[in-house]
Amino acid sequence: MADFNVNSQNFGSFAVIRSTGYINNLGGEQIAKECRELMKSGINGLILNLRESTVVNSIGISILIEIIEDIIRREGRLAFSDLTPTVAKTFKIMGLLQFADLFDSEQDAINAFNGSNQSENT
Amino acid sequence: MEQPASKEIFVTVPMIMDMELAVSKTAETLAIMSRFSHDQVDEIRHAVIEACINAIEHSRSIDRKIYLRFSLFDDRMEISVRDRGIGFDVDKVETPNLRQKLQSGSRKRGWGLMLIHNLMDDVRIETEASGTSITMVKQRTPERLREGTHG
């Protein structure tokens, strides 16, 4: 199978998940597993950086939809960053961007999540 | 009168895991060679992946092979993805809706054809009891066409 890796970085109230490789069913499952573990630990804000995942398929994305379902249930927030134009177009066609934010860069997403945390705390 | 394709490439692959990725590399190489824009190349790649996945997942093909034909024209690329499966009823394919899928808690799959239609400029589906053929067309953008003509 194609090499696929996923790692995450915890920022307290939210986390960044970065994947590398083709998001097919196995890649999607690995991302979902990482997201579920983070949510289990109480994190309800997830930023998915797909800079190194430039090829996706609909089966992999359908697994990401299950993450959206979980996030909605927990009243959390999901964002994507660093998508190629085609991956962004694919997500838009499927309607994912109705339920998740899209940022050009991971840093933009982090700034937005930090901003919303600050406004919640004031 | 219809101009013949300047090049035709035939590829046959077995229906095994990640083969769609290998085929998409062929599509990418041919699209770059034909001077499609970077985004168009990427869209062609993803459409080919979806067509192959459909064949692998739904065709119930006996020979478990996918037959591809890449036809390169001056102004476009046509890709035919064919299987020798049992075919399907095009009219019974529902257009997926994410909001409905989330509300109903139903299966999240079934996006392949919708993506292919949106990523490519024209899509023709011929399906019968002996197999299915999906022909996908990508037009080169006028700018790229001009560059190609002069280049």
Coordinates of C-alpha atoms in Angstrom, one line a residue, chain B residues 47-151:
Chain B
A47 CA -11.5 11.7 -11.7
V48 CA -9.5 8.7 -13.0
I49 CA -9.1 7.5 -9.4
E50 CA -12.9 7.7 -8.8
A51 CA -13.7 5.9 -12.0
C52 CA -11.3 3.0 -11.1
I53 CA -12.7 2.8 -7.6
N54 CA -16.2 2.5 -9.0
A55 CA -15.1 -0.3 -11.2
I56 CA -13.3 -2.1 -8.4
E57 CA -16.1 -1.7 -5.9
H58 CA -19.2 -2.0 -7.9
S59 CA -18.6 -3.8 -11.2
R60 CA -18.6 -7.4 -9.9
S61 CA -16.3 -8.1 -12.8
I62 CA -15.4 -11.7 -13.4
D63 CA -11.9 -11.0 -14.9
R64 CA -11.2 -8.4 -12.2
K65 CA -9.5 -6.1 -14.7
I66 CA -9.9 -2.4 -15.7
Y67 CA -9.4 -1.5 -19.3
L68 CA -8.3 2.1 -19.9
R69 CA -8.0 4.1 -23.1
F70 CA -6.4 7.5 -23.1
S71 CA -7.1 9.5 -26.3
L72 CA -5.1 12.7 -26.8
F73 CA -6.6 15.3 -29.1
D74 CA -5.4 18.7 -30.0
D75 CA -8.0 20.4 -27.8
R76 CA -8.8 17.7 -25.2
M77 CA -8.1 14.4 -23.5
E78 CA -10.6 11.6 -23.4
I79 CA -10.2 8.8 -20.9
S80 CA -12.3 5.6 -21.1
V81 CA -12.5 3.4 -18.0
R82 CA -14.1 0.1 -18.8
D83 CA -14.9 -3.1 -16.8
R84 CA -16.5 -6.4 -17.7
G85 CA -18.9 -6.4 -14.8
I86 CA -22.7 -6.6 -14.5
G87 CA -23.5 -3.0 -15.3
F88 CA -25.9 -0.8 -13.3
D89 CA -29.0 1.3 -13.8
V90 CA -27.8 4.9 -14.2
D91 CA -31.3 6.3 -13.5
K92 CA -31.2 4.6 -10.0
V93 CA -28.0 6.4 -9.0
E94 CA -29.0 9.0 -6.4
T95 CA -27.3 12.4 -6.1
P96 CA -25.7 12.3 -2.7
N97 CA -26.4 15.1 -0.2
L98 CA -24.1 15.5 2.8
R99 CA -26.6 17.3 5.0
Q100 CA -29.2 14.5 4.4
K101 CA -26.5 11.9 5.1
L102 CA -25.5 13.6 8.4
Q103 CA -29.1 14.0 9.5
S104 CA -30.2 10.5 8.7
G105 CA -27.0 8.8 10.0
S106 CA -27.0 6.9 6.8
R107 CA -24.0 5.5 4.8
K108 CA -21.5 8.2 3.9
R109 CA -20.4 6.7 0.6
G110 CA -21.6 7.1 -3.0
W111 CA -19.8 10.2 -4.2
G112 CA -17.7 8.8 -7.1
L113 CA -19.9 9.7 -10.1
M114 CA -20.8 13.1 -8.7
L115 CA -17.1 13.9 -8.3
I116 CA -16.3 12.7 -11.8
H117 CA -19.1 14.9 -13.3
N118 CA -17.8 17.9 -11.4
L119 CA -14.1 17.4 -12.1
M120 CA -14.4 16.7 -15.8
D121 CA -16.0 18.7 -18.6
D122 CA -18.1 15.9 -20.1
V123 CA -18.9 12.4 -18.9
R124 CA -20.6 9.6 -20.9
I125 CA -21.6 6.4 -19.2
E126 CA -22.5 3.3 -21.3
T127 CA -23.5 0.4 -19.2
E128 CA -25.1 -3.0 -19.9
A129 CA -25.1 -6.5 -18.4
S130 CA -21.7 -7.2 -19.9
G131 CA -19.9 -4.2 -18.5
T132 CA -19.7 -0.5 -18.0
S133 CA -17.6 2.2 -19.8
I134 CA -17.2 5.7 -18.4
T135 CA -15.7 8.1 -20.9
M136 CA -14.4 11.4 -19.3
V137 CA -13.4 14.4 -21.3
K138 CA -11.2 17.3 -20.3
Q139 CA -10.9 20.3 -22.6
R140 CA -7.7 22.2 -22.5
T141 CA -8.3 25.8 -21.5
P142 CA -8.0 28.3 -24.4
E143 CA -4.9 29.9 -22.8
R144 CA -3.1 26.5 -22.7
L145 CA -4.4 25.7 -26.1
R146 CA -2.9 28.9 -27.5
E147 CA 0.4 28.2 -25.8
G148 CA 0.5 24.7 -27.2
T149 CA -0.3 25.9 -30.7
H150 CA 2.6 28.4 -30.6
G151 CA 4.9 26.3 -28.5

